[in-house]
């Protein structure tokens, strides 16, 4: 196979057409909004803003309780709203169903066919009560949930390519719902299995950690995910770029043994563009 090239990867595309939604639901602060969810979100956000130059008004981060200054993490601290180390708040709002729904409705009217949207999700996920084997959800803030068919309904009207990366448990259950044309989806877990924090606990989830590192070309530094540490070789086909497919495959190579990542795309080859 090709030998991966040295990093960082080339980033000579037009970021003015690129958008991203970073979603970390949090569930609740008592026991469940783990620090690693913020780490996952900040690693991805900072990679897009600092490495790829996504405009700040194209990045939408919905993180647990949003801009509320009260403690919202399981270690009794407040999650920082600065996701890329520039000292400015990056969190767009709380990860409630109303905010998620409103954001995607706005994007439906804003995005054009030649744009590109990246959706990253982290937090707890699970099977949907009363649903079938492939009916799943991701938990949002304060007991809200986002079910797989709801995310499909919110993203189906968006004409541009959408690339989903889902860290949460049971994330594979979203694959069948997000199979419209111009869609790529990678998940850390199957539809019927949990995902694991793994060896990067407590700062990151292992799959998300390697996914972000592949996209950036460097591993994020603990407690300051916008700082690049060790080199990551994500250019698996040695073409000078790191595609979403490259990143998902590197995350799978370095996954926690109990994780079983899944992937889907329509059309074939979309993730490798």
Short mmCIF file of C-alpha atoms in Angstrom, two decimals:
data_model
loop_
_atom_site.label_atom_id
_atom_site.label_comp_id
_atom_site.label_asym_id
_atom_site.label_seq_id
_atom_site.Cartn_x
_atom_site.Cartn_y
_atom_site.Cartn_z
CA UNK A 1 0.00 0.00 0.00
CA UNK A 2 1.08 3.64 -0.40
CA UNK A 3 3.27 5.04 2.36
CA UNK A 4 1.56 7.95 4.15
CA UNK A 5 3.23 11.29 3.47
CA UNK A 6 4.54 13.60 6.13
CA UNK A 7 2.05 15.90 7.78
CA UNK A 8 0.42 18.43 7.84
CA UNK A 9 -1.89 17.60 4.96
CA UNK A 10 -2.52 20.05 2.16
CA UNK A 11 -5.35 22.49 2.82
CA UNK A 12 -5.60 24.38 -0.46
CA UNK A 13 -9.36 24.10 -0.95
CA UNK A 14 -11.88 26.94 -0.66
CA UNK A 15 -13.04 27.02 2.94
CA UNK A 16 -15.50 29.82 2.17
CA UNK A 17 -17.92 27.14 0.96
CA UNK A 18 -17.46 24.92 4.04
CA UNK A 19 -19.74 24.77 7.08
CA UNK A 20 -19.82 22.61 10.21
CA UNK A 21 -22.13 21.71 13.08
CA UNK A 22 -20.43 20.50 16.27
CA UNK A 23 -22.93 18.89 18.64
CA UNK A 24 -22.15 17.78 22.20
CA UNK A 25 -25.41 17.12 23.97
CA UNK A 26 -24.17 16.59 27.51
CA UNK A 27 -27.40 14.93 28.74
CA UNK A 28 -27.09 16.44 32.24
CA UNK A 29 -24.39 17.74 34.54
CA UNK A 30 -24.92 15.45 37.52
CA UNK A 31 -23.09 12.39 36.26
CA UNK A 32 -23.22 12.19 32.50
CA UNK A 33 -21.71 15.25 30.78
CA UNK A 34 -18.16 13.97 30.80
CA UNK A 35 -15.17 16.23 30.21
CA UNK A 36 -14.15 14.15 27.20
CA UNK A 37 -17.21 15.28 25.26
CA UNK A 38 -15.95 18.85 25.41
CA UNK A 39 -12.49 17.57 24.44
CA UNK A 40 -13.90 15.81 21.38
CA UNK A 41 -15.82 18.92 20.30
CA UNK A 42 -12.91 21.31 20.85
CA UNK A 43 -10.47 19.04 18.98
CA UNK A 44 -12.73 18.99 15.93
CA UNK A 45 -13.74 22.65 16.11
CA UNK A 46 -10.18 23.91 16.45
CA UNK A 47 -9.03 21.69 13.58
CA UNK A 48 -11.60 23.24 11.28
CA UNK A 49 -11.03 26.83 12.40
CA UNK A 50 -7.24 26.86 12.79
CA UNK A 51 -6.02 24.20 10.35
CA UNK A 52 -8.55 24.56 7.53
CA UNK A 53 -9.63 28.16 7.97
CA UNK A 54 -13.37 27.63 8.23
CA UNK A 55 -14.92 31.08 8.76
CA UNK A 56 -16.15 31.49 12.31
CA UNK A 57 -19.65 32.33 11.10
CA UNK A 58 -19.72 28.96 9.31
CA UNK A 59 -19.01 27.01 12.50
CA UNK A 60 -21.96 26.23 14.77
CA UNK A 61 -21.16 24.61 18.12
CA UNK A 62 -24.07 23.52 20.31
CA UNK A 63 -22.44 22.42 23.57
CA UNK A 64 -24.39 21.20 26.64
CA UNK A 65 -25.84 24.29 28.40
CA UNK A 66 -24.41 26.75 25.90
CA UNK A 67 -23.34 30.12 27.32
CA UNK A 68 -24.70 29.48 30.80
CA UNK A 69 -21.76 30.09 33.19
CA UNK A 70 -22.91 27.54 35.77
CA UNK A 71 -21.21 24.16 36.10
CA UNK A 72 -22.37 21.74 33.41
CA UNK A 73 -19.78 18.93 33.49
CA UNK A 74 -19.54 15.81 35.61
CA UNK A 75 -16.45 17.17 37.39
CA UNK A 76 -18.53 20.13 38.66
CA UNK A 77 -16.86 22.65 36.32
CA UNK A 78 -18.27 24.73 33.48
CA UNK A 79 -17.30 23.71 29.96
CA UNK A 80 -15.28 26.45 28.29
CA UNK A 81 -16.97 28.29 25.44
CA UNK A 82 -13.56 28.89 23.81
CA UNK A 83 -13.07 25.88 21.55
CA UNK A 84 -9.95 26.95 19.64
CA UNK A 85 -7.81 28.82 22.14
CA UNK A 86 -8.22 32.35 20.82
CA UNK A 87 -9.85 33.64 24.02
CA UNK A 88 -13.20 34.27 22.35
CA UNK A 89 -16.45 32.34 22.88
CA UNK A 90 -17.16 29.84 20.11
CA UNK A 91 -20.18 28.04 21.55
CA UNK A 92 -23.23 28.96 19.49
CA UNK A 93 -25.84 27.86 22.03
CA UNK A 94 -27.16 25.09 24.21
CA UNK A 95 -27.58 21.60 22.77
CA UNK A 96 -31.37 21.55 23.05
CA UNK A 97 -33.69 20.04 20.48
CA UNK A 98 -35.14 23.47 19.72
CA UNK A 99 -31.69 24.89 18.98
CA UNK A 100 -30.64 21.88 16.90
CA UNK A 101 -33.85 22.02 14.90
CA UNK A 102 -33.68 25.79 14.37
CA UNK A 103 -30.05 25.61 13.27
CA UNK A 104 -30.66 22.97 10.62
CA UNK A 105 -33.73 24.81 9.35
CA UNK A 106 -31.56 27.92 8.92
CA UNK A 107 -28.94 25.86 7.08
CA UNK A 108 -31.61 24.47 4.78
CA UNK A 109 -32.17 27.98 3.49
CA UNK A 110 -28.52 29.00 3.49
CA UNK A 111 -26.53 26.15 1.96
CA UNK A 112 -26.22 25.72 -1.80
CA UNK A 113 -25.35 22.59 -3.84
CA UNK A 114 -21.68 23.63 -4.15
CA UNK A 115 -21.26 24.07 -0.38
CA UNK A 116 -20.16 21.36 2.04
CA UNK A 117 -21.39 20.57 5.55
CA UNK A 118 -19.57 18.56 8.23
CA UNK A 119 -21.64 17.36 11.21
CA UNK A 120 -19.80 16.01 14.25
CA UNK A 121 -21.67 14.58 17.23
CA UNK A 122 -20.49 13.33 20.61
CA UNK A 123 -22.24 12.46 23.91
CA UNK A 124 -24.41 9.57 25.00
CA UNK A 125 -26.52 7.69 22.50
CA UNK A 126 -28.84 4.74 22.76
CA UNK A 127 -31.74 2.79 21.29
CA UNK A 128 -35.02 4.63 20.86
CA UNK A 129 -37.69 3.40 23.26
CA UNK A 130 -40.41 1.50 21.44
CA UNK A 131 -38.49 1.48 18.17
CA UNK A 132 -36.96 -1.25 16.05
CA UNK A 133 -33.41 -2.59 16.22
CA UNK A 134 -32.03 0.24 14.07
CA UNK A 135 -34.01 3.05 15.72
CA UNK A 136 -31.58 5.09 17.81
CA UNK A 137 -31.07 8.54 19.27
CA UNK A 138 -28.47 10.89 20.65
CA UNK A 139 -29.08 12.58 23.98
CA UNK A 140 -29.09 16.36 24.05
CA UNK A 141 -29.04 18.75 26.99
CA UNK A 142 -31.38 18.51 29.96
CA UNK A 143 -33.20 15.38 28.82
CA UNK A 144 -33.83 16.37 25.21
CA UNK A 145 -33.10 13.79 22.51
CA UNK A 146 -32.52 13.79 18.77
CA UNK A 147 -33.80 10.66 17.04
CA UNK A 148 -32.39 9.26 13.83
CA UNK A 149 -35.49 9.99 11.73
CA UNK A 150 -35.54 13.56 13.07
CA UNK A 151 -31.97 14.21 11.95
CA UNK A 152 -32.85 12.77 8.56
CA UNK A 153 -35.83 15.12 8.25
CA UNK A 154 -33.69 18.10 9.25
CA UNK A 155 -30.85 17.37 6.83
CA UNK A 156 -32.70 15.85 3.87
CA UNK A 157 -33.66 19.26 2.39
CA UNK A 158 -29.99 20.37 2.36
CA UNK A 159 -28.74 20.02 -1.21
CA UNK A 160 -24.98 20.04 -0.63
CA UNK A 161 -22.80 17.07 0.41
CA UNK A 162 -22.95 16.33 4.14
CA UNK A 163 -20.30 14.39 6.03
CA UNK A 164 -21.37 12.98 9.41
CA UNK A 165 -18.97 11.73 12.11
CA UNK A 166 -20.68 10.28 15.20
CA UNK A 167 -18.89 9.29 18.38
CA UNK A 168 -21.87 8.35 20.57
CA UNK A 169 -23.04 4.85 21.50
CA UNK A 170 -25.35 3.15 18.97
CA UNK A 171 -24.33 5.68 16.33
CA UNK A 172 -24.47 3.06 13.59
CA UNK A 173 -28.24 3.22 13.78
CA UNK A 174 -28.10 6.59 12.02
CA UNK A 175 -26.52 5.10 8.90
CA UNK A 176 -29.73 3.78 7.36
CA UNK A 177 -31.53 7.09 7.94
CA UNK A 178 -28.74 9.28 6.55
CA UNK A 179 -28.31 7.41 3.28
CA UNK A 180 -29.63 10.07 0.90
CA UNK A 181 -27.51 11.10 -2.11
CA UNK A 182 -24.37 13.10 -1.29
CA UNK A 183 -24.06 11.74 2.22
CA UNK A 184 -21.09 10.15 4.02
CA UNK A 185 -21.36 8.86 7.58
CA UNK A 186 -18.79 7.35 9.91
CA UNK A 187 -19.63 6.17 13.41
CA UNK A 188 -17.62 4.88 16.36
CA UNK A 189 -20.12 2.13 17.16
CA UNK A 190 -22.63 -0.19 15.56
CA UNK A 191 -26.37 0.37 15.91
CA UNK A 192 -26.59 -2.15 18.77
CA UNK A 193 -23.38 -1.44 20.66
CA UNK A 194 -21.81 1.22 22.87
CA UNK A 195 -18.72 3.24 22.02
CA UNK A 196 -15.88 3.52 24.52
CA UNK A 197 -13.72 6.31 25.92
CA UNK A 198 -10.78 3.92 25.64
CA UNK A 199 -7.15 4.76 26.26
CA UNK A 200 -7.67 8.51 25.80
CA UNK A 201 -9.93 8.73 28.89
CA UNK A 202 -10.70 11.13 30.54
CA UNK A 203 -9.84 13.92 28.06
CA UNK A 204 -11.14 12.43 24.79
CA UNK A 205 -13.05 9.52 23.29
CA UNK A 206 -10.54 7.32 21.51
CA UNK A 207 -12.26 7.15 18.10
CA UNK A 208 -12.93 10.90 18.01
CA UNK A 209 -9.37 11.65 19.15
CA UNK A 210 -7.85 9.78 16.22
CA UNK A 211 -10.43 11.16 13.76
CA UNK A 212 -9.55 14.75 14.70
CA UNK A 213 -5.84 13.96 14.62
CA UNK A 214 -6.11 12.49 11.13
CA UNK A 215 -7.88 15.59 9.81
CA UNK A 216 -5.33 17.90 11.43
CA UNK A 217 -2.16 15.90 10.91
CA UNK A 218 -1.34 16.18 14.60
CA UNK A 219 -2.79 14.81 17.80
CA UNK A 220 -4.57 17.37 20.00
CA UNK A 221 -2.88 18.25 23.26
CA UNK A 222 -4.56 17.24 26.49
CA UNK A 223 -6.50 20.10 28.14
CA UNK A 224 -5.74 22.40 25.17
CA UNK A 225 -7.04 20.54 22.11
CA UNK A 226 -6.21 23.43 19.76
CA UNK A 227 -2.49 22.85 20.37
CA UNK A 228 -0.92 20.21 18.14
CA UNK A 229 1.25 17.54 19.75
CA UNK A 230 2.52 14.34 18.11
CA UNK A 231 2.29 13.83 14.35
CA UNK A 232 -0.64 11.82 12.99
CA UNK A 233 -0.35 10.17 9.59
CA UNK A 234 -3.87 10.39 8.23
CA UNK A 235 -3.08 10.53 4.52
CA UNK A 236 -3.56 6.80 4.04
CA UNK A 237 -3.53 6.83 0.23
CA UNK A 238 -0.54 9.22 0.06
CA UNK A 239 -2.20 11.76 -2.23
CA UNK A 240 -1.26 14.74 -0.08
CA UNK A 241 -4.74 15.25 1.35
CA UNK A 242 -6.72 13.76 4.21
CA UNK A 243 -10.26 12.90 3.10
CA UNK A 244 -13.14 12.11 5.43
CA UNK A 245 -12.69 8.48 4.42
CA UNK A 246 -8.99 8.63 5.35
CA UNK A 247 -9.85 10.10 8.74
CA UNK A 248 -12.53 7.49 9.46
CA UNK A 249 -10.17 4.67 8.47
CA UNK A 250 -7.35 5.98 10.68
CA UNK A 251 -9.78 6.27 13.60
CA UNK A 252 -10.82 2.66 12.95
CA UNK A 253 -7.21 1.48 12.81
CA UNK A 254 -6.56 3.03 16.23
CA UNK A 255 -9.96 2.32 17.77
CA UNK A 256 -10.50 0.86 21.21
CA UNK A 257 -10.74 -2.93 20.76
CA UNK A 258 -14.37 -3.08 21.92
CA UNK A 259 -15.48 -0.44 19.40
CA UNK A 260 -16.89 -1.55 16.05
CA UNK A 261 -16.99 1.54 13.79
CA UNK A 262 -19.31 1.64 10.79
CA UNK A 263 -19.36 3.69 7.61
CA UNK A 264 -21.78 4.42 4.77
CA UNK A 265 -21.76 6.67 1.72
CA UNK A 266 -23.93 7.58 -1.23
CA UNK A 267 -22.55 7.57 -3.89
CA UNK A 268 -19.64 5.23 -3.47
CA UNK A 269 -16.37 7.12 -3.22
CA UNK A 270 -17.89 10.34 -1.86
CA UNK A 271 -15.85 10.18 1.36
CA UNK A 272 -12.58 9.90 -0.57
CA UNK A 273 -13.08 13.02 -2.68
#
